[in-house]
Amino acid sequence: QLTWSGAGGDDNWSTGANWAGSPPVTGDALIFAGSTRLVNTNDLSLTTNAWLRFDAGGFKLWGNALACGAGFTNSTGTNQIGLDVNWSTTARTFHVAAGSELIIAGNELVNTGDHTNTGGGRIRLTGKHNQPLNPPATILNNIEYVIDGGSFSNAGGVRITSGGSPTGSTLILTNGASMIQSVAAGAIRVGDFA
């Protein structure tokens, strides 16, 4: 795993000094911490990354698309992912801590594996979420999920307050947001244990 230091001479991920030595390579887990170069750019072509975690607030990530495996964690503050993210392997979890917010401003493509959102915080979608297959499903458990002017298209269904230990969740559409459930079996379900 690599931790962002922002100590390089620019805002690019390819600058080794921004990662206290070497830039990320395929398979690395990425941690964004500190308060330097909070707005930064993925100028790399990474095939896949293990996961991504924010340990400080104020970050805005831009640039080339990422393909991640295990998910995102937002430990504190408000952070924004403005680059596109392709999810094509395994199920994943977005853990957004209570009192924090993760903004998804790019395009997400989910082709396999359930997309679980949890942690007690808020996920704000201002970009586009596309799950063209059934399954996977989007699961909201102990999260506020706000589609804020963005678009959410899902064939696998949305389960709110779902699972073996369900905790209250909220789904909000605002500012001209759109939500499309494209398959009859992929409905919005509340409080199930599927």
Short mmCIF file of C-alpha atoms in Angstrom, two decimals:
data_model
loop_
_atom_site.label_atom_id
_atom_site.label_comp_id
_atom_site.label_asym_id
_atom_site.label_seq_id
_atom_site.Cartn_x
_atom_site.Cartn_y
_atom_site.Cartn_z
CA GLN A 1 0.00 0.00 0.00
CA LEU A 2 1.12 3.54 -0.74
CA THR A 3 0.30 6.73 1.16
CA TRP A 4 0.00 10.12 -0.58
CA SER A 5 2.43 12.67 0.86
CA GLY A 6 2.02 15.40 -1.78
CA ALA A 7 5.72 16.24 -1.38
CA GLY A 8 6.44 16.23 -5.13
CA GLY A 9 6.83 19.22 -7.44
CA ASP A 10 3.41 18.75 -9.08
CA ASP A 11 -0.03 17.19 -8.47
CA ASN A 12 0.54 14.03 -10.55
CA TRP A 13 0.32 10.47 -9.30
CA SER A 14 3.33 9.54 -11.48
CA THR A 15 5.63 11.72 -9.35
CA GLY A 16 7.29 9.37 -6.87
CA ALA A 17 7.88 12.08 -4.25
CA ASN A 18 4.08 12.50 -3.93
CA TRP A 19 4.02 8.94 -2.56
CA ALA A 20 7.17 9.25 -0.42
CA GLY A 21 9.23 7.36 -2.99
CA SER A 22 7.64 5.38 -5.79
CA PRO A 23 4.43 6.01 -7.76
CA PRO A 24 1.62 3.42 -7.71
CA VAL A 25 1.73 0.33 -9.87
CA THR A 26 -1.02 -2.11 -10.74
CA GLY A 27 -2.35 -3.85 -7.62
CA ASP A 28 -1.34 -1.20 -5.07
CA ALA A 29 -3.75 -0.03 -2.40
CA LEU A 30 -3.87 3.78 -2.18
CA ILE A 31 -4.20 5.91 0.97
CA PHE A 32 -4.78 9.66 0.79
CA ALA A 33 -3.68 11.44 3.97
CA GLY A 34 -2.23 14.78 5.03
CA SER A 35 -3.01 18.26 3.77
CA THR A 36 -0.68 18.78 0.80
CA ARG A 37 -1.75 18.74 -2.87
CA LEU A 38 -5.30 17.75 -1.99
CA VAL A 39 -6.42 18.24 -5.61
CA ASN A 40 -4.39 15.74 -7.60
CA THR A 41 -4.39 13.87 -10.91
CA ASN A 42 -4.08 10.21 -11.83
CA ASP A 43 -1.88 10.49 -14.91
CA LEU A 44 -1.06 6.76 -14.81
CA SER A 45 -2.64 3.85 -16.70
CA LEU A 46 -3.20 1.38 -13.88
CA THR A 47 -4.87 -1.92 -14.75
CA THR A 48 -6.33 -2.39 -11.28
CA ASN A 49 -5.90 -1.21 -7.70
CA ALA A 50 -6.71 -3.14 -4.55
CA TRP A 51 -8.63 -0.40 -2.71
CA LEU A 52 -8.59 3.30 -1.94
CA ARG A 53 -8.87 5.03 1.46
CA PHE A 54 -9.14 8.65 2.59
CA ASP A 55 -7.60 9.33 6.02
CA ALA A 56 -8.04 13.12 5.72
CA GLY A 57 -10.68 15.43 4.24
CA GLY A 58 -10.51 17.87 1.33
CA PHE A 59 -9.15 15.57 -1.38
CA LYS A 60 -10.33 15.78 -4.99
CA LEU A 61 -9.07 13.08 -7.35
CA TRP A 62 -9.08 13.66 -11.12
CA GLY A 63 -7.55 12.12 -14.22
CA ASN A 64 -7.43 8.65 -15.73
CA ALA A 65 -9.96 5.98 -14.79
CA LEU A 66 -9.31 3.47 -12.01
CA ALA A 67 -10.26 -0.18 -11.85
CA CYS A 68 -10.54 -1.10 -8.18
CA GLY A 69 -11.18 -4.39 -6.45
CA ALA A 70 -12.22 -4.12 -2.81
CA GLY A 71 -13.83 -0.68 -2.56
CA PHE A 72 -13.39 2.75 -0.98
CA THR A 73 -13.13 3.93 2.61
CA ASN A 74 -13.78 7.52 3.65
CA SER A 75 -12.54 7.80 7.25
CA THR A 76 -13.10 11.52 7.78
CA GLY A 77 -14.10 14.79 6.13
CA THR A 78 -15.51 15.37 2.65
CA ASN A 79 -13.62 13.88 -0.29
CA GLN A 80 -14.39 13.73 -4.00
CA ILE A 81 -13.60 11.14 -6.65
CA GLY A 82 -13.86 12.93 -9.98
CA LEU A 83 -12.26 10.24 -12.09
CA ASP A 84 -14.11 7.29 -13.62
CA VAL A 85 -14.11 3.96 -11.75
CA ASN A 86 -14.66 0.54 -13.30
CA TRP A 87 -15.64 -2.29 -10.97
CA SER A 88 -15.24 -5.64 -12.70
CA THR A 89 -13.99 -8.04 -10.02
CA THR A 90 -15.63 -9.37 -6.83
CA ALA A 91 -18.06 -7.68 -4.48
CA ARG A 92 -16.96 -4.45 -2.86
CA THR A 93 -17.81 -2.19 0.06
CA PHE A 94 -17.90 1.58 0.32
CA HIS A 95 -17.37 2.41 4.00
CA VAL A 96 -18.12 6.07 4.71
CA ALA A 97 -17.65 6.94 8.39
CA ALA A 98 -20.37 8.75 10.34
CA GLY A 99 -20.08 12.52 9.90
CA SER A 100 -18.10 12.20 6.66
CA GLU A 101 -19.07 12.43 2.98
CA LEU A 102 -17.73 10.79 -0.16
CA ILE A 103 -18.67 12.51 -3.45
CA ILE A 104 -18.67 10.36 -6.59
CA ALA A 105 -18.39 12.90 -9.42
CA GLY A 106 -17.10 10.61 -12.17
CA ASN A 107 -18.71 7.64 -13.89
CA GLU A 108 -18.94 4.27 -12.15
CA LEU A 109 -19.40 1.05 -14.11
CA VAL A 110 -20.28 -2.05 -12.07
CA ASN A 111 -20.23 -5.33 -14.01
CA THR A 112 -19.97 -7.91 -11.24
CA GLY A 113 -20.17 -8.25 -7.47
CA ASP A 114 -22.63 -6.54 -5.12
CA HIS A 115 -21.94 -2.89 -4.35
CA THR A 116 -22.45 -2.47 -0.56
CA ASN A 117 -22.55 1.02 0.99
CA THR A 118 -22.21 1.29 4.76
CA GLY A 119 -20.54 3.17 7.63
CA GLY A 120 -23.06 5.77 8.84
CA GLY A 121 -21.90 8.64 6.60
CA ARG A 122 -23.10 10.08 3.29
CA ILE A 123 -22.34 9.13 -0.31
CA ARG A 124 -23.26 11.88 -2.78
CA LEU A 125 -23.49 10.86 -6.45
CA THR A 126 -23.11 13.84 -8.78
CA GLY A 127 -21.75 11.70 -11.62
CA LYS A 128 -23.15 8.54 -13.16
CA HIS A 129 -23.60 5.06 -11.65
CA ASN A 130 -24.26 2.26 -14.15
CA GLN A 131 -24.92 -1.39 -13.21
CA PRO A 132 -26.09 -2.95 -16.49
CA LEU A 133 -26.32 -6.58 -15.26
CA ASN A 134 -28.59 -8.50 -12.86
CA PRO A 135 -26.95 -9.42 -10.50
CA PRO A 136 -25.13 -7.48 -8.97
CA ALA A 137 -27.20 -5.39 -6.56
CA THR A 138 -26.58 -2.10 -4.78
CA ILE A 139 -26.98 -2.50 -1.02
CA LEU A 140 -27.54 0.45 1.33
CA ASN A 141 -27.03 -0.42 5.00
CA ASN A 142 -26.38 2.35 7.56
CA ILE A 143 -25.72 5.02 4.91
CA GLU A 144 -27.30 8.14 3.45
CA TYR A 145 -27.10 7.82 -0.34
CA VAL A 146 -27.85 11.06 -2.20
CA ILE A 147 -28.22 11.13 -5.99
CA ASP A 148 -27.57 14.85 -6.43
CA GLY A 149 -28.09 15.84 -10.06
CA GLY A 150 -26.41 12.62 -11.12
CA SER A 151 -27.86 9.51 -12.72
CA PHE A 152 -28.22 6.03 -11.24
CA SER A 153 -29.01 3.15 -13.60
CA ASN A 154 -29.26 -0.34 -12.17
CA ALA A 155 -30.45 -3.71 -13.48
CA GLY A 156 -29.59 -5.63 -10.31
CA GLY A 157 -31.82 -3.83 -7.85
CA VAL A 158 -31.33 -1.64 -4.80
CA ARG A 159 -31.72 -3.09 -1.31
CA ILE A 160 -32.24 -0.52 1.45
CA THR A 161 -31.56 -1.50 5.07
CA SER A 162 -30.75 -5.02 4.00
CA GLY A 163 -28.68 -7.95 5.19
CA GLY A 164 -28.19 -10.00 8.33
CA SER A 165 -27.75 -6.95 10.62
CA PRO A 166 -29.76 -4.19 8.92
CA THR A 167 -29.40 -0.58 10.06
CA GLY A 168 -31.48 2.35 8.83
CA SER A 169 -30.49 3.99 5.55
CA THR A 170 -31.75 6.87 3.42
CA LEU A 171 -32.00 7.20 -0.36
CA ILE A 172 -32.49 10.77 -1.64
CA LEU A 173 -32.91 12.07 -5.21
CA THR A 174 -32.43 15.83 -5.65
CA ASN A 175 -31.47 18.56 -8.16
CA GLY A 176 -32.87 16.81 -11.24
CA ALA A 177 -31.33 13.43 -10.44
CA SER A 178 -32.50 10.34 -12.30
CA MET A 179 -32.85 6.75 -11.16
CA ILE A 180 -33.59 3.93 -13.58
CA GLN A 181 -34.29 0.36 -12.48
CA SER A 182 -34.14 -1.39 -15.84
CA VAL A 183 -35.18 -4.97 -14.96
CA ALA A 184 -38.39 -5.98 -13.19
CA ALA A 185 -36.45 -8.32 -10.89
CA GLY A 186 -34.09 -5.46 -10.08
CA ALA A 187 -36.56 -3.50 -7.97
CA ILE A 188 -36.05 -1.35 -4.91
CA ARG A 189 -36.43 -3.57 -1.86
CA VAL A 190 -36.58 -2.35 1.74
CA GLY A 191 -35.66 -4.34 4.85
CA ASP A 192 -35.07 -7.74 3.28
CA PHE A 193 -32.45 -10.32 4.16
CA ALA A 194 -31.40 -11.32 0.64
#
